[in-house]
């Protein structure tokens, strides 16, 4: 089954967790991805919240797989900021391998954040966001989006 942004936003939390756990980590991505925050998954509020976040706070991520880092595209004008280290490790969700986006040593603003992603289709990744060890939200990264590069 192909998973696009609309499909992911219609899924409830249990289904997103099951999808994340059902796939392998995939390769560490390279290049620019359009990001979509998935908050209140499976509710009518999900698309509205996502559009608001994309418009004013976070548009996606730019990966440099050779250097094992990424920068987030933030603010309405897409500033590349908030650096993270990228590596593979065990997921806090299910203990299986995932791609970790680790801000602990690279960012003062996001030092308590850890993202985990897995590839759910060609150019499409599903992610989990943790603050310390508390899971916050999900997100998607689309490397195929027209605006992504």
PDB file of C-alpha atoms in Angstrom:
ATOM      1  CA  UNK A   1       0.000   0.000   0.000  1.00  0.00           C
ATOM      2  CA  UNK A   2       1.291   3.432  -0.929  1.00  0.00           C
ATOM      3  CA  UNK A   3       1.377   5.920   1.914  1.00  0.00           C
ATOM      4  CA  UNK A   4       1.009   9.567   0.984  1.00  0.00           C
ATOM      5  CA  UNK A   5       0.564  12.528   3.329  1.00  0.00           C
ATOM      6  CA  UNK A   6      -3.251  12.445   3.170  1.00  0.00           C
ATOM      7  CA  UNK A   7      -3.304   8.723   4.007  1.00  0.00           C
ATOM      8  CA  UNK A   8      -0.986   9.253   6.992  1.00  0.00           C
ATOM      9  CA  UNK A   9      -3.069  12.151   8.327  1.00  0.00           C
ATOM     10  CA  UNK A  10      -6.207   9.984   8.235  1.00  0.00           C
ATOM     11  CA  UNK A  11      -4.563   7.224  10.296  1.00  0.00           C
ATOM     12  CA  UNK A  12      -5.048   6.968  14.050  1.00  0.00           C
ATOM     13  CA  UNK A  13      -2.061   6.757  16.422  1.00  0.00           C
ATOM     14  CA  UNK A  14      -2.162   2.963  16.757  1.00  0.00           C
ATOM     15  CA  UNK A  15      -2.098   2.572  12.959  1.00  0.00           C
ATOM     16  CA  UNK A  16       0.831   5.002  12.625  1.00  0.00           C
ATOM     17  CA  UNK A  17       2.745   3.081  15.309  1.00  0.00           C
ATOM     18  CA  UNK A  18       1.956  -0.225  13.607  1.00  0.00           C
ATOM     19  CA  UNK A  19       3.142   1.120  10.233  1.00  0.00           C
ATOM     20  CA  UNK A  20       6.363   2.445  11.796  1.00  0.00           C
ATOM     21  CA  UNK A  21       7.030  -0.911  13.473  1.00  0.00           C
ATOM     22  CA  UNK A  22       6.256  -2.921  10.319  1.00  0.00           C
ATOM     23  CA  UNK A  23       9.039  -1.464   8.150  1.00  0.00           C
ATOM     24  CA  UNK A  24      12.839  -1.506   8.165  1.00  0.00           C
ATOM     25  CA  UNK A  25      14.806   1.683   8.802  1.00  0.00           C
ATOM     26  CA  UNK A  26      15.772   2.090   5.170  1.00  0.00           C
ATOM     27  CA  UNK A  27      18.720   4.157   4.007  1.00  0.00           C
ATOM     28  CA  UNK A  28      19.750   7.401   5.657  1.00  0.00           C
ATOM     29  CA  UNK A  29      18.216   9.967   3.305  1.00  0.00           C
ATOM     30  CA  UNK A  30      20.054  12.704   1.431  1.00  0.00           C
ATOM     31  CA  UNK A  31      18.686  16.019   0.227  1.00  0.00           C
ATOM     32  CA  UNK A  32      15.669  18.141   1.007  1.00  0.00           C
ATOM     33  CA  UNK A  33      12.345  16.795   2.250  1.00  0.00           C
ATOM     34  CA  UNK A  34       9.022  18.523   2.726  1.00  0.00           C
ATOM     35  CA  UNK A  35       7.878  17.914   6.286  1.00  0.00           C
ATOM     36  CA  UNK A  36       4.378  17.408   7.611  1.00  0.00           C
ATOM     37  CA  UNK A  37       3.595  17.376  11.320  1.00  0.00           C
ATOM     38  CA  UNK A  38       0.987  14.771  12.266  1.00  0.00           C
ATOM     39  CA  UNK A  39      -0.711  16.025  15.424  1.00  0.00           C
ATOM     40  CA  UNK A  40      -4.024  14.637  16.743  1.00  0.00           C
ATOM     41  CA  UNK A  41      -3.784  11.804  14.181  1.00  0.00           C
ATOM     42  CA  UNK A  42      -6.990  10.538  12.660  1.00  0.00           C
ATOM     43  CA  UNK A  43      -9.047  13.571  13.694  1.00  0.00           C
ATOM     44  CA  UNK A  44     -10.505  16.380  11.639  1.00  0.00           C
ATOM     45  CA  UNK A  45      -8.019  18.765  13.282  1.00  0.00           C
ATOM     46  CA  UNK A  46      -4.902  17.033  11.911  1.00  0.00           C
ATOM     47  CA  UNK A  47      -4.769  18.791   8.490  1.00  0.00           C
ATOM     48  CA  UNK A  48      -5.526  22.217   9.974  1.00  0.00           C
ATOM     49  CA  UNK A  49      -2.815  21.939  12.650  1.00  0.00           C
ATOM     50  CA  UNK A  50      -0.358  20.632  10.060  1.00  0.00           C
ATOM     51  CA  UNK A  51      -0.981  23.541   7.667  1.00  0.00           C
ATOM     52  CA  UNK A  52      -0.517  26.034  10.506  1.00  0.00           C
ATOM     53  CA  UNK A  53       2.803  24.465  11.568  1.00  0.00           C
ATOM     54  CA  UNK A  54       4.050  24.321   7.948  1.00  0.00           C
ATOM     55  CA  UNK A  55       3.136  27.943   7.388  1.00  0.00           C
ATOM     56  CA  UNK A  56       4.713  29.436  10.467  1.00  0.00           C
ATOM     57  CA  UNK A  57       7.183  27.077  12.129  1.00  0.00           C
ATOM     58  CA  UNK A  58       8.557  24.004  10.322  1.00  0.00           C
ATOM     59  CA  UNK A  59       8.650  23.129   6.626  1.00  0.00           C
ATOM     60  CA  UNK A  60      10.945  20.101   6.578  1.00  0.00           C
ATOM     61  CA  UNK A  61      14.533  18.892   6.805  1.00  0.00           C
ATOM     62  CA  UNK A  62      17.663  18.988   4.658  1.00  0.00           C
ATOM     63  CA  UNK A  63      19.877  15.906   5.052  1.00  0.00           C
ATOM     64  CA  UNK A  64      23.582  15.631   4.288  1.00  0.00           C
ATOM     65  CA  UNK A  65      24.101  11.868   4.415  1.00  0.00           C
ATOM     66  CA  UNK A  66      27.835  12.176   3.714  1.00  0.00           C
ATOM     67  CA  UNK A  67      28.342  14.254   6.885  1.00  0.00           C
ATOM     68  CA  UNK A  68      25.596  12.397   8.850  1.00  0.00           C
ATOM     69  CA  UNK A  69      23.790  15.632   9.751  1.00  0.00           C
ATOM     70  CA  UNK A  70      20.623  17.513   8.907  1.00  0.00           C
ATOM     71  CA  UNK A  71      19.190  20.991   9.297  1.00  0.00           C
ATOM     72  CA  UNK A  72      15.547  21.826   9.776  1.00  0.00           C
ATOM     73  CA  UNK A  73      13.782  24.301   7.491  1.00  0.00           C
ATOM     74  CA  UNK A  74      11.989  26.651   9.869  1.00  0.00           C
ATOM     75  CA  UNK A  75      10.048  29.917   9.981  1.00  0.00           C
ATOM     76  CA  UNK A  76       7.857  31.221   7.141  1.00  0.00           C
ATOM     77  CA  UNK A  77      10.875  31.885   4.891  1.00  0.00           C
ATOM     78  CA  UNK A  78      12.473  28.433   5.233  1.00  0.00           C
ATOM     79  CA  UNK A  79      15.639  29.204   7.197  1.00  0.00           C
ATOM     80  CA  UNK A  80      17.949  26.167   7.430  1.00  0.00           C
ATOM     81  CA  UNK A  81      18.738  25.891  11.147  1.00  0.00           C
ATOM     82  CA  UNK A  82      18.675  23.541  14.141  1.00  0.00           C
ATOM     83  CA  UNK A  83      21.356  20.985  13.351  1.00  0.00           C
ATOM     84  CA  UNK A  84      21.057  17.290  14.273  1.00  0.00           C
ATOM     85  CA  UNK A  85      23.354  14.277  14.058  1.00  0.00           C
ATOM     86  CA  UNK A  86      21.964  11.406  11.974  1.00  0.00           C
ATOM     87  CA  UNK A  87      22.759   7.739  12.654  1.00  0.00           C
ATOM     88  CA  UNK A  88      21.125   4.323  12.985  1.00  0.00           C
ATOM     89  CA  UNK A  89      20.252   2.898  16.397  1.00  0.00           C
ATOM     90  CA  UNK A  90      17.476   1.052  18.220  1.00  0.00           C
ATOM     91  CA  UNK A  91      14.059   2.709  18.265  1.00  0.00           C
ATOM     92  CA  UNK A  92      12.587   3.731  21.594  1.00  0.00           C
ATOM     93  CA  UNK A  93       9.194   2.639  20.220  1.00  0.00           C
ATOM     94  CA  UNK A  94       9.955  -1.012  19.451  1.00  0.00           C
ATOM     95  CA  UNK A  95      13.693  -1.684  19.906  1.00  0.00           C
ATOM     96  CA  UNK A  96      14.276  -2.334  16.182  1.00  0.00           C
ATOM     97  CA  UNK A  97      16.709  -0.346  14.031  1.00  0.00           C
ATOM     98  CA  UNK A  98      15.661   3.149  12.988  1.00  0.00           C
ATOM     99  CA  UNK A  99      17.336   6.332  11.797  1.00  0.00           C
ATOM    100  CA  UNK A 100      17.909   8.668  14.754  1.00  0.00           C
ATOM    101  CA  UNK A 101      17.921  12.452  14.390  1.00  0.00           C
ATOM    102  CA  UNK A 102      19.773  13.490  17.534  1.00  0.00           C
ATOM    103  CA  UNK A 103      19.822  17.130  18.669  1.00  0.00           C
ATOM    104  CA  UNK A 104      21.418  16.539  22.107  1.00  0.00           C
ATOM    105  CA  UNK A 105      24.938  17.711  21.200  1.00  0.00           C
ATOM    106  CA  UNK A 106      24.162  20.071  18.314  1.00  0.00           C
ATOM    107  CA  UNK A 107      21.361  22.392  19.428  1.00  0.00           C
ATOM    108  CA  UNK A 108      20.708  24.529  22.475  1.00  0.00           C
ATOM    109  CA  UNK A 109      17.041  25.020  21.504  1.00  0.00           C
ATOM    110  CA  UNK A 110      16.311  21.371  20.688  1.00  0.00           C
ATOM    111  CA  UNK A 111      18.830  19.524  22.861  1.00  0.00           C
ATOM    112  CA  UNK A 112      16.059  17.470  24.520  1.00  0.00           C
ATOM    113  CA  UNK A 113      14.617  16.322  21.177  1.00  0.00           C
ATOM    114  CA  UNK A 114      15.185  12.963  19.514  1.00  0.00           C
ATOM    115  CA  UNK A 115      13.443  12.058  16.267  1.00  0.00           C
ATOM    116  CA  UNK A 116      13.250   8.560  14.838  1.00  0.00           C
ATOM    117  CA  UNK A 117      12.403   7.860  11.203  1.00  0.00           C
ATOM    118  CA  UNK A 118      11.845   4.829   8.990  1.00  0.00           C
ATOM    119  CA  UNK A 119      11.266   4.618   5.268  1.00  0.00           C
ATOM    120  CA  UNK A 120       7.649   3.701   4.465  1.00  0.00           C
ATOM    121  CA  UNK A 121       7.930   4.014   0.679  1.00  0.00           C
ATOM    122  CA  UNK A 122      10.139   5.447  -2.055  1.00  0.00           C
ATOM    123  CA  UNK A 123      11.223   8.895  -0.838  1.00  0.00           C
ATOM    124  CA  UNK A 124       8.745   8.791   2.076  1.00  0.00           C
ATOM    125  CA  UNK A 125       9.663   8.514   5.762  1.00  0.00           C
ATOM    126  CA  UNK A 126       7.497   8.353   8.887  1.00  0.00           C
ATOM    127  CA  UNK A 127       8.893   9.829  12.080  1.00  0.00           C
ATOM    128  CA  UNK A 128       8.344   9.965  15.828  1.00  0.00           C
ATOM    129  CA  UNK A 129       9.371  12.927  18.010  1.00  0.00           C
ATOM    130  CA  UNK A 130      10.502  12.492  21.613  1.00  0.00           C
ATOM    131  CA  UNK A 131      11.146  15.190  24.238  1.00  0.00           C
ATOM    132  CA  UNK A 132      13.581  13.486  26.638  1.00  0.00           C
ATOM    133  CA  UNK A 133      11.897  10.067  26.767  1.00  0.00           C
ATOM    134  CA  UNK A 134       8.314  11.279  26.258  1.00  0.00           C
ATOM    135  CA  UNK A 135       6.812  10.745  22.828  1.00  0.00           C
ATOM    136  CA  UNK A 136       5.189  13.891  21.468  1.00  0.00           C
ATOM    137  CA  UNK A 137       4.037  13.739  17.849  1.00  0.00           C
ATOM    138  CA  UNK A 138       4.534  12.026  14.503  1.00  0.00           C
ATOM    139  CA  UNK A 139       5.697  13.563  11.234  1.00  0.00           C
ATOM    140  CA  UNK A 140       6.278  12.635   7.627  1.00  0.00           C
ATOM    141  CA  UNK A 141       9.165  13.524   5.334  1.00  0.00           C
ATOM    142  CA  UNK A 142       8.501  13.542   1.595  1.00  0.00           C
ATOM    143  CA  UNK A 143      11.599  13.648  -0.603  1.00  0.00           C
ATOM    144  CA  UNK A 144       9.400  13.400  -3.712  1.00  0.00           C
ATOM    145  CA  UNK A 145       7.388  16.585  -3.079  1.00  0.00           C
ATOM    146  CA  UNK A 146       7.624  19.226  -5.784  1.00  0.00           C
ATOM    147  CA  UNK A 147       8.590  21.895  -3.244  1.00  0.00           C
ATOM    148  CA  UNK A 148      11.265  19.715  -1.646  1.00  0.00           C
ATOM    149  CA  UNK A 149      13.991  20.397  -4.071  1.00  0.00           C
TER     150      UNK A 149
END
